[in-house]
């Protein structure tokens, strides 16, 4: 399909409106989430990474076993494994899942969070290290004879992996980060550049920046947008639902851990907050309420309306160059089911109609 949908699988039920309870790793929850996404027509599901989270590769492996037709997007932070080892881990899992693996590179914008894993580099150093890391990962995936690589961070001699990606096209590399350093590295390495749910104007600007950075390397990445759709039978009911979500999130902040930090450490969050400063309702139906409340901790903006209205808004983003949508809800499993039943088929139909009419998204 020319449009891709990615969901989200956590190790247990948890969101801005659901305090985490029970075991940190709940195998049954992972299995259920994987099956809901698979049956709902999602192409992939993201498994996130944080300095205090369960290991993303292992969660993804369990999800892949439960849902044999679902692709996985595994968040990975460069610099903590040797790049040659990470390349072989992903290639091995790619074979076990018959080509269902993709990697989401998150370098990390918060110095404090990185220090929890013993990393005391600056942001500029981290992105420079990420670039070398991905150079080596790509070589480990593609080279059939021993290779060496010497940079400021890595000195690899005689690397020669016996396992390569399952498909000849390789393992797709998704990439996040909005700083100048991130855009430069994304231009060199990203197959898919991922941004959070910003305004039409902001998305257009970022797409242009990344395309310009990629053109310097003769590359043309695709683009992914992350949103939290809020659906209901009528527009009024959808906005009322958004209001309830906001009030619940505000009431439960101390329990869920989504309190707004005193400092906003990353550029992506600052961009969402800049949008929120323009108002809670922007463009057709972009809602910034949760981003404003939490300090834009991650993917925190929504499209609010009926499935038909939200599908039309997603088509607007498609026309700006977005071909992948990462969508997850505030009530994770029921929302994923609802997206698969009511939203994804509508968007695919609209995009197919657009393409049949000879209209393509922004070049």
Tab-separated table of C-alpha atoms in Angstrom:
chain	number	residue	atom	x	y	z
A	1	UNK	CA	0.000	0.000	0.000
A	2	UNK	CA	1.128	3.542	-0.663
A	3	UNK	CA	0.032	4.548	2.832
A	4	UNK	CA	1.343	2.737	5.905
A	5	UNK	CA	-0.186	2.492	9.378
A	6	UNK	CA	1.844	1.852	12.514
A	7	UNK	CA	0.345	1.153	15.921
A	8	UNK	CA	1.915	0.883	19.359
A	9	UNK	CA	2.612	-2.061	21.637
A	10	UNK	CA	3.627	-1.456	25.239
A	11	UNK	CA	4.681	-4.080	27.753
A	12	UNK	CA	1.497	-3.367	29.755
A	13	UNK	CA	-1.493	-1.041	29.627
A	14	UNK	CA	-0.409	2.511	30.426
A	15	UNK	CA	-1.162	5.995	29.119
A	16	UNK	CA	-1.857	9.553	30.221
A	17	UNK	CA	-5.279	8.387	31.463
A	18	UNK	CA	-4.351	4.861	32.635
A	19	UNK	CA	-1.898	4.437	35.525
A	20	UNK	CA	0.348	1.420	35.076
A	21	UNK	CA	-0.604	-1.564	37.230
A	22	UNK	CA	0.435	-5.190	37.418
A	23	UNK	CA	3.697	-6.671	36.158
A	24	UNK	CA	5.970	-4.405	34.146
A	25	UNK	CA	6.138	-7.071	31.451
A	26	UNK	CA	2.712	-8.601	30.851
A	27	UNK	CA	3.029	-11.295	28.146
A	28	UNK	CA	-0.745	-11.631	27.752
A	29	UNK	CA	-1.144	-7.894	27.183
A	30	UNK	CA	1.640	-7.901	24.573
A	31	UNK	CA	0.018	-10.832	22.770
A	32	UNK	CA	-3.427	-9.200	22.834
A	33	UNK	CA	-2.105	-5.879	21.567
A	34	UNK	CA	-0.227	-7.603	18.757
A	35	UNK	CA	-3.297	-9.553	17.623
A	36	UNK	CA	-5.562	-6.477	17.715
A	37	UNK	CA	-3.117	-4.576	15.515
A	38	UNK	CA	-2.657	-7.496	13.146
A	39	UNK	CA	-6.399	-8.077	12.717
A	40	UNK	CA	-7.031	-4.328	12.446
A	41	UNK	CA	-4.922	-4.006	9.328
A	42	UNK	CA	-1.940	-2.170	10.796
A	43	UNK	CA	1.260	-2.669	8.811
A	44	UNK	CA	3.519	-2.451	11.841
A	45	UNK	CA	3.491	-1.700	15.547
A	46	UNK	CA	6.083	0.373	17.360
A	47	UNK	CA	7.820	-0.985	20.446
A	48	UNK	CA	9.232	1.988	22.336
A	49	UNK	CA	12.533	2.472	24.148
A	50	UNK	CA	13.364	4.510	27.246
A	51	UNK	CA	16.156	4.390	29.806
A	52	UNK	CA	13.823	2.668	32.297
A	53	UNK	CA	11.755	0.516	29.911
A	54	UNK	CA	11.836	-3.225	29.223
A	55	UNK	CA	14.087	-4.238	26.326
A	56	UNK	CA	12.392	-3.331	23.047
A	57	UNK	CA	13.893	-6.141	20.939
A	58	UNK	CA	12.607	-8.808	23.332
A	59	UNK	CA	9.121	-7.286	23.540
A	60	UNK	CA	9.039	-7.137	19.744
A	61	UNK	CA	10.104	-10.772	19.468
A	62	UNK	CA	7.198	-11.857	21.683
A	63	UNK	CA	4.737	-9.696	19.739
A	64	UNK	CA	5.993	-11.116	16.444
A	65	UNK	CA	5.398	-14.662	17.659
A	66	UNK	CA	1.825	-13.800	18.678
A	67	UNK	CA	0.948	-12.019	15.425
A	68	UNK	CA	2.704	-13.704	12.486
A	69	UNK	CA	1.513	-11.179	9.887
A	70	UNK	CA	2.316	-7.970	11.800
A	71	UNK	CA	5.452	-5.961	11.097
A	72	UNK	CA	7.438	-4.511	14.001
A	73	UNK	CA	9.093	-1.120	14.351
A	74	UNK	CA	11.669	-1.488	17.111
A	75	UNK	CA	12.875	1.675	18.821
A	76	UNK	CA	16.629	1.552	19.322
A	77	UNK	CA	19.085	3.955	20.911
A	78	UNK	CA	22.523	3.978	19.233
A	79	UNK	CA	25.648	3.975	21.324
A	80	UNK	CA	24.839	1.402	24.003
A	81	UNK	CA	25.433	-1.760	21.988
A	82	UNK	CA	28.299	-2.208	19.581
A	83	UNK	CA	26.826	-1.390	16.157
A	84	UNK	CA	28.012	-4.704	14.716
A	85	UNK	CA	26.193	-6.604	17.474
A	86	UNK	CA	23.011	-4.563	17.059
A	87	UNK	CA	23.089	-5.145	13.296
A	88	UNK	CA	23.288	-8.906	13.807
A	89	UNK	CA	20.538	-8.861	16.441
A	90	UNK	CA	18.132	-7.090	14.098
A	91	UNK	CA	19.133	-9.234	11.109
A	92	UNK	CA	18.600	-12.398	13.160
A	93	UNK	CA	15.140	-11.287	14.278
A	94	UNK	CA	14.398	-10.269	10.698
A	95	UNK	CA	14.999	-13.870	9.620
A	96	UNK	CA	12.976	-15.311	12.496
A	97	UNK	CA	10.054	-13.072	11.493
A	98	UNK	CA	10.570	-13.483	7.717
A	99	UNK	CA	11.327	-9.870	6.987
A	100	UNK	CA	8.990	-8.090	9.403
A	101	UNK	CA	11.573	-5.949	11.221
A	102	UNK	CA	12.137	-2.201	10.935
A	103	UNK	CA	14.292	-0.085	13.267
A	104	UNK	CA	13.372	3.304	14.719
A	105	UNK	CA	16.528	5.205	15.663
A	106	UNK	CA	16.070	7.541	18.633
A	107	UNK	CA	19.303	9.248	19.584
A	108	UNK	CA	17.839	10.964	22.652
A	109	UNK	CA	17.285	14.643	23.374
A	110	UNK	CA	17.466	14.613	27.179
A	111	UNK	CA	20.923	14.634	28.768
A	112	UNK	CA	19.381	13.631	32.111
A	113	UNK	CA	17.629	10.563	30.716
A	114	UNK	CA	20.752	9.394	28.881
A	115	UNK	CA	22.778	9.695	32.076
A	116	UNK	CA	20.578	7.008	33.659
A	117	UNK	CA	22.290	4.579	31.281
A	118	UNK	CA	25.724	6.032	31.949
A	119	UNK	CA	25.900	8.238	28.858
A	120	UNK	CA	27.300	11.734	29.461
A	121	UNK	CA	27.705	12.906	25.880
A	122	UNK	CA	26.271	16.148	24.546
A	123	UNK	CA	23.476	16.164	21.970
A	124	UNK	CA	25.927	17.101	19.198
A	125	UNK	CA	28.224	14.238	20.182
A	126	UNK	CA	25.324	11.788	20.283
A	127	UNK	CA	24.174	12.615	16.773
A	128	UNK	CA	27.741	12.399	15.442
A	129	UNK	CA	28.006	8.987	17.109
A	130	UNK	CA	24.644	7.945	15.655
A	131	UNK	CA	25.876	8.734	12.157
A	132	UNK	CA	28.944	6.517	12.587
A	133	UNK	CA	26.823	3.836	14.241
A	134	UNK	CA	24.462	3.690	11.269
A	135	UNK	CA	27.365	3.666	8.825
A	136	UNK	CA	28.608	0.502	10.499
A	137	UNK	CA	25.166	-1.092	10.870
A	138	UNK	CA	24.528	-0.645	7.152
A	139	UNK	CA	27.900	-2.158	6.306
A	140	UNK	CA	27.314	-5.107	8.622
A	141	UNK	CA	24.002	-5.705	6.852
A	142	UNK	CA	25.358	-5.408	3.331
A	143	UNK	CA	29.046	-6.333	3.118
A	144	UNK	CA	29.852	-9.918	2.168
A	145	UNK	CA	33.575	-9.635	2.810
A	146	UNK	CA	35.374	-8.363	5.925
A	147	UNK	CA	35.375	-4.586	6.349
A	148	UNK	CA	36.953	-2.050	8.683
A	149	UNK	CA	35.723	1.347	9.810
A	150	UNK	CA	37.508	4.042	11.799
A	151	UNK	CA	35.762	7.154	13.072
A	152	UNK	CA	35.784	9.400	16.124
A	153	UNK	CA	33.660	6.940	18.113
A	154	UNK	CA	34.191	3.500	16.557
A	155	UNK	CA	37.182	1.542	15.332
A	156	UNK	CA	35.959	-1.697	13.756
A	157	UNK	CA	38.446	-4.095	12.163
A	158	UNK	CA	37.599	-7.108	10.053
A	159	UNK	CA	33.856	-7.174	10.705
A	160	UNK	CA	32.169	-9.948	8.732
A	161	UNK	CA	28.597	-10.874	9.671
A	162	UNK	CA	27.250	-14.259	8.580
A	163	UNK	CA	23.640	-13.039	8.939
A	164	UNK	CA	22.173	-10.291	6.776
A	165	UNK	CA	18.600	-8.956	6.528
A	166	UNK	CA	15.963	-11.369	5.304
A	167	UNK	CA	15.005	-9.270	2.281
A	168	UNK	CA	17.391	-8.004	-0.352
A	169	UNK	CA	15.962	-4.502	0.213
A	170	UNK	CA	17.250	-4.667	3.793
A	171	UNK	CA	15.791	-3.476	7.089
A	172	UNK	CA	14.079	-0.064	6.913
A	173	UNK	CA	15.563	2.622	9.149
A	174	UNK	CA	13.108	5.096	10.640
A	175	UNK	CA	14.610	8.139	12.293
A	176	UNK	CA	13.337	10.740	14.771
A	177	UNK	CA	14.669	14.079	15.979
A	178	UNK	CA	13.915	17.721	15.167
A	179	UNK	CA	17.139	19.512	16.065
A	180	UNK	CA	19.557	20.752	13.402
A	181	UNK	CA	21.918	17.902	14.286
A	182	UNK	CA	19.096	15.376	13.912
A	183	UNK	CA	17.973	16.709	10.536
A	184	UNK	CA	21.526	16.475	9.176
A	185	UNK	CA	21.897	12.828	10.258
A	186	UNK	CA	18.377	11.975	9.067
A	187	UNK	CA	19.217	13.315	5.630
A	188	UNK	CA	22.136	10.919	5.433
A	189	UNK	CA	20.552	7.803	6.942
A	190	UNK	CA	16.740	7.818	7.262
A	191	UNK	CA	14.589	5.664	5.013
A	192	UNK	CA	11.595	7.113	6.842
A	193	UNK	CA	11.789	10.364	8.807
A	194	UNK	CA	9.328	10.463	11.722
A	195	UNK	CA	7.833	13.602	13.212
A	196	UNK	CA	5.132	14.206	15.803
A	197	UNK	CA	1.681	15.568	14.986
A	198	UNK	CA	2.359	19.195	14.148
A	199	UNK	CA	0.359	21.796	12.234
A	200	UNK	CA	0.187	21.689	8.462
A	201	UNK	CA	2.631	24.591	8.293
A	202	UNK	CA	5.128	22.976	10.654
A	203	UNK	CA	4.945	19.641	8.816
A	204	UNK	CA	5.531	21.339	5.464
A	205	UNK	CA	8.584	23.115	6.860
A	206	UNK	CA	10.065	19.936	8.360
A	207	UNK	CA	9.464	17.874	5.223
A	208	UNK	CA	11.262	20.545	3.198
A	209	UNK	CA	14.198	20.650	5.640
A	210	UNK	CA	14.662	16.885	5.625
A	211	UNK	CA	14.322	16.632	1.862
A	212	UNK	CA	16.982	19.286	1.426
A	213	UNK	CA	19.316	17.482	3.852
A	214	UNK	CA	18.697	14.156	2.098
A	215	UNK	CA	19.209	15.606	-1.386
A	216	UNK	CA	22.808	16.416	-0.454
A	217	UNK	CA	23.349	12.647	-0.189
A	218	UNK	CA	21.266	11.750	-3.245
A	219	UNK	CA	18.529	10.296	-1.064
A	220	UNK	CA	14.724	10.650	-0.909
A	221	UNK	CA	13.208	9.447	2.386
A	222	UNK	CA	9.557	8.861	3.135
A	223	UNK	CA	7.814	10.631	6.032
A	224	UNK	CA	5.858	9.424	9.064
A	225	UNK	CA	3.538	11.436	11.312
A	226	UNK	CA	2.553	10.404	14.864
A	227	UNK	CA	-0.900	11.283	16.210
A	228	UNK	CA	-3.429	10.245	18.869
A	229	UNK	CA	-6.826	10.179	17.069
A	230	UNK	CA	-9.953	10.706	19.188
A	231	UNK	CA	-13.025	9.335	17.410
A	232	UNK	CA	-16.758	9.391	18.060
A	233	UNK	CA	-20.019	9.073	16.145
A	234	UNK	CA	-20.430	12.856	15.936
A	235	UNK	CA	-18.001	15.759	16.059
A	236	UNK	CA	-19.607	17.086	19.238
A	237	UNK	CA	-19.185	13.732	20.960
A	238	UNK	CA	-15.552	13.541	19.828
A	239	UNK	CA	-14.700	16.949	21.292
A	240	UNK	CA	-16.532	16.031	24.503
A	241	UNK	CA	-14.421	12.875	24.645
A	242	UNK	CA	-11.260	14.946	24.198
A	243	UNK	CA	-12.330	17.164	27.110
A	244	UNK	CA	-12.866	14.102	29.303
A	245	UNK	CA	-9.458	12.721	28.355
A	246	UNK	CA	-7.820	16.025	29.285
A	247	UNK	CA	-9.531	16.219	32.660
A	248	UNK	CA	-8.724	12.597	33.466
A	249	UNK	CA	-5.091	13.109	32.449
A	250	UNK	CA	-4.871	16.208	34.646
A	251	UNK	CA	-6.372	14.363	37.630
A	252	UNK	CA	-4.044	11.374	37.257
A	253	UNK	CA	-0.773	13.138	36.424
A	254	UNK	CA	0.888	12.172	39.701
A	255	UNK	CA	-0.021	8.514	39.168
A	256	UNK	CA	0.749	8.189	35.462
A	257	UNK	CA	4.069	10.074	35.463
A	258	UNK	CA	2.967	12.492	32.740
A	259	UNK	CA	3.544	15.645	34.789
A	260	UNK	CA	4.970	18.576	32.858
A	261	UNK	CA	8.756	18.901	33.432
A	262	UNK	CA	10.279	22.195	34.521
A	263	UNK	CA	12.559	22.143	31.456
A	264	UNK	CA	11.675	20.905	27.971
A	265	UNK	CA	14.787	18.983	26.851
A	266	UNK	CA	14.144	18.261	23.179
A	267	UNK	CA	13.306	20.232	20.063
A	268	UNK	CA	10.376	18.016	19.076
A	269	UNK	CA	8.527	18.786	22.303
A	270	UNK	CA	9.295	22.471	21.961
A	271	UNK	CA	7.766	22.434	18.478
A	272	UNK	CA	4.561	20.838	19.774
A	273	UNK	CA	4.381	23.396	22.565
A	274	UNK	CA	4.856	26.182	20.025
A	275	UNK	CA	1.812	24.809	18.228
A	276	UNK	CA	-0.109	24.567	21.511
A	277	UNK	CA	0.682	28.237	22.184
A	278	UNK	CA	-1.398	29.088	19.096
A	279	UNK	CA	-4.453	27.417	20.625
A	280	UNK	CA	-5.941	24.058	21.548
A	281	UNK	CA	-7.719	23.589	18.211
A	282	UNK	CA	-5.657	24.174	15.065
A	283	UNK	CA	-6.032	23.560	11.332
A	284	UNK	CA	-8.940	21.251	10.566
A	285	UNK	CA	-9.020	19.383	13.856
A	286	UNK	CA	-5.565	19.200	15.451
A	287	UNK	CA	-5.923	19.221	19.251
A	288	UNK	CA	-3.001	20.213	21.482
A	289	UNK	CA	-4.597	19.812	24.924
A	290	UNK	CA	-2.513	16.866	26.148
A	291	UNK	CA	0.710	18.300	24.708
A	292	UNK	CA	0.125	21.520	26.615
A	293	UNK	CA	-0.686	19.664	29.843
A	294	UNK	CA	2.269	17.255	29.803
A	295	UNK	CA	4.931	19.439	28.217
A	296	UNK	CA	4.571	17.423	25.004
A	297	UNK	CA	6.044	14.259	26.456
A	298	UNK	CA	6.302	12.319	23.229
A	299	UNK	CA	3.472	11.748	20.770
A	300	UNK	CA	0.764	13.900	22.375
A	301	UNK	CA	-1.326	15.756	19.784
A	302	UNK	CA	-4.619	14.466	18.403
A	303	UNK	CA	-7.005	14.669	15.505
A	304	UNK	CA	-10.552	14.892	16.870
A	305	UNK	CA	-13.797	14.085	15.048
A	306	UNK	CA	-15.771	11.348	13.378
A	307	UNK	CA	-13.805	8.662	11.533
A	308	UNK	CA	-14.694	10.387	8.269
A	309	UNK	CA	-13.491	13.781	9.499
A	310	UNK	CA	-10.226	12.416	10.902
A	311	UNK	CA	-9.627	10.446	7.689
A	312	UNK	CA	-9.980	13.672	5.687
A	313	UNK	CA	-7.490	15.415	7.988
A	314	UNK	CA	-5.019	12.541	7.532
A	315	UNK	CA	-5.462	12.923	3.783
A	316	UNK	CA	-4.428	16.571	4.161
A	317	UNK	CA	-1.144	15.388	5.692
A	318	UNK	CA	-0.751	12.779	2.959
A	319	UNK	CA	-0.947	15.602	0.437
A	320	UNK	CA	1.915	17.314	2.294
A	321	UNK	CA	4.150	14.284	1.793
A	322	UNK	CA	3.260	11.998	4.705
A	323	UNK	CA	2.893	8.362	3.689
A	324	UNK	CA	3.097	6.685	7.118
A	325	UNK	CA	0.811	7.376	10.081
A	326	UNK	CA	1.730	6.191	13.552
A	327	UNK	CA	-1.561	6.240	15.472
A	328	UNK	CA	-2.215	5.200	19.041
A	329	UNK	CA	-4.944	5.972	21.514
A	330	UNK	CA	-5.277	7.070	25.093
A	331	UNK	CA	-7.133	3.810	25.838
A	332	UNK	CA	-4.657	1.683	23.904
A	333	UNK	CA	-6.411	-1.585	23.055
A	334	UNK	CA	-10.008	-0.383	22.474
A	335	UNK	CA	-8.690	2.558	20.453
A	336	UNK	CA	-6.469	0.323	18.300
A	337	UNK	CA	-9.485	-1.879	17.590
A	338	UNK	CA	-11.557	1.187	16.705
A	339	UNK	CA	-8.855	2.528	14.365
A	340	UNK	CA	-8.680	-0.784	12.535
A	341	UNK	CA	-12.438	-1.028	12.185
A	342	UNK	CA	-13.392	2.585	11.450
A	343	UNK	CA	-10.409	4.721	10.438
A	344	UNK	CA	-7.734	2.791	8.554
A	345	UNK	CA	-10.074	1.474	5.811
A	346	UNK	CA	-11.398	4.999	5.206
A	347	UNK	CA	-7.931	6.489	4.819
A	348	UNK	CA	-6.797	3.718	2.483
A	349	UNK	CA	-9.901	4.299	0.373
A	350	UNK	CA	-9.317	8.065	0.205
A	351	UNK	CA	-5.657	7.616	-0.746
A	352	UNK	CA	-6.514	5.017	-3.403
A	353	UNK	CA	-9.102	7.389	-4.863
A	354	UNK	CA	-6.573	10.213	-4.822
A	355	UNK	CA	-4.033	8.109	-6.669
A	356	UNK	CA	-6.588	6.845	-9.171
A	357	UNK	CA	-7.362	10.458	-10.030
A	358	UNK	CA	-3.690	11.031	-10.721
A	359	UNK	CA	-3.107	13.186	-7.643
A	360	UNK	CA	0.083	12.512	-5.721
A	361	UNK	CA	1.270	13.913	-2.431
A	362	UNK	CA	3.711	16.808	-2.390
A	363	UNK	CA	6.965	16.082	-4.194
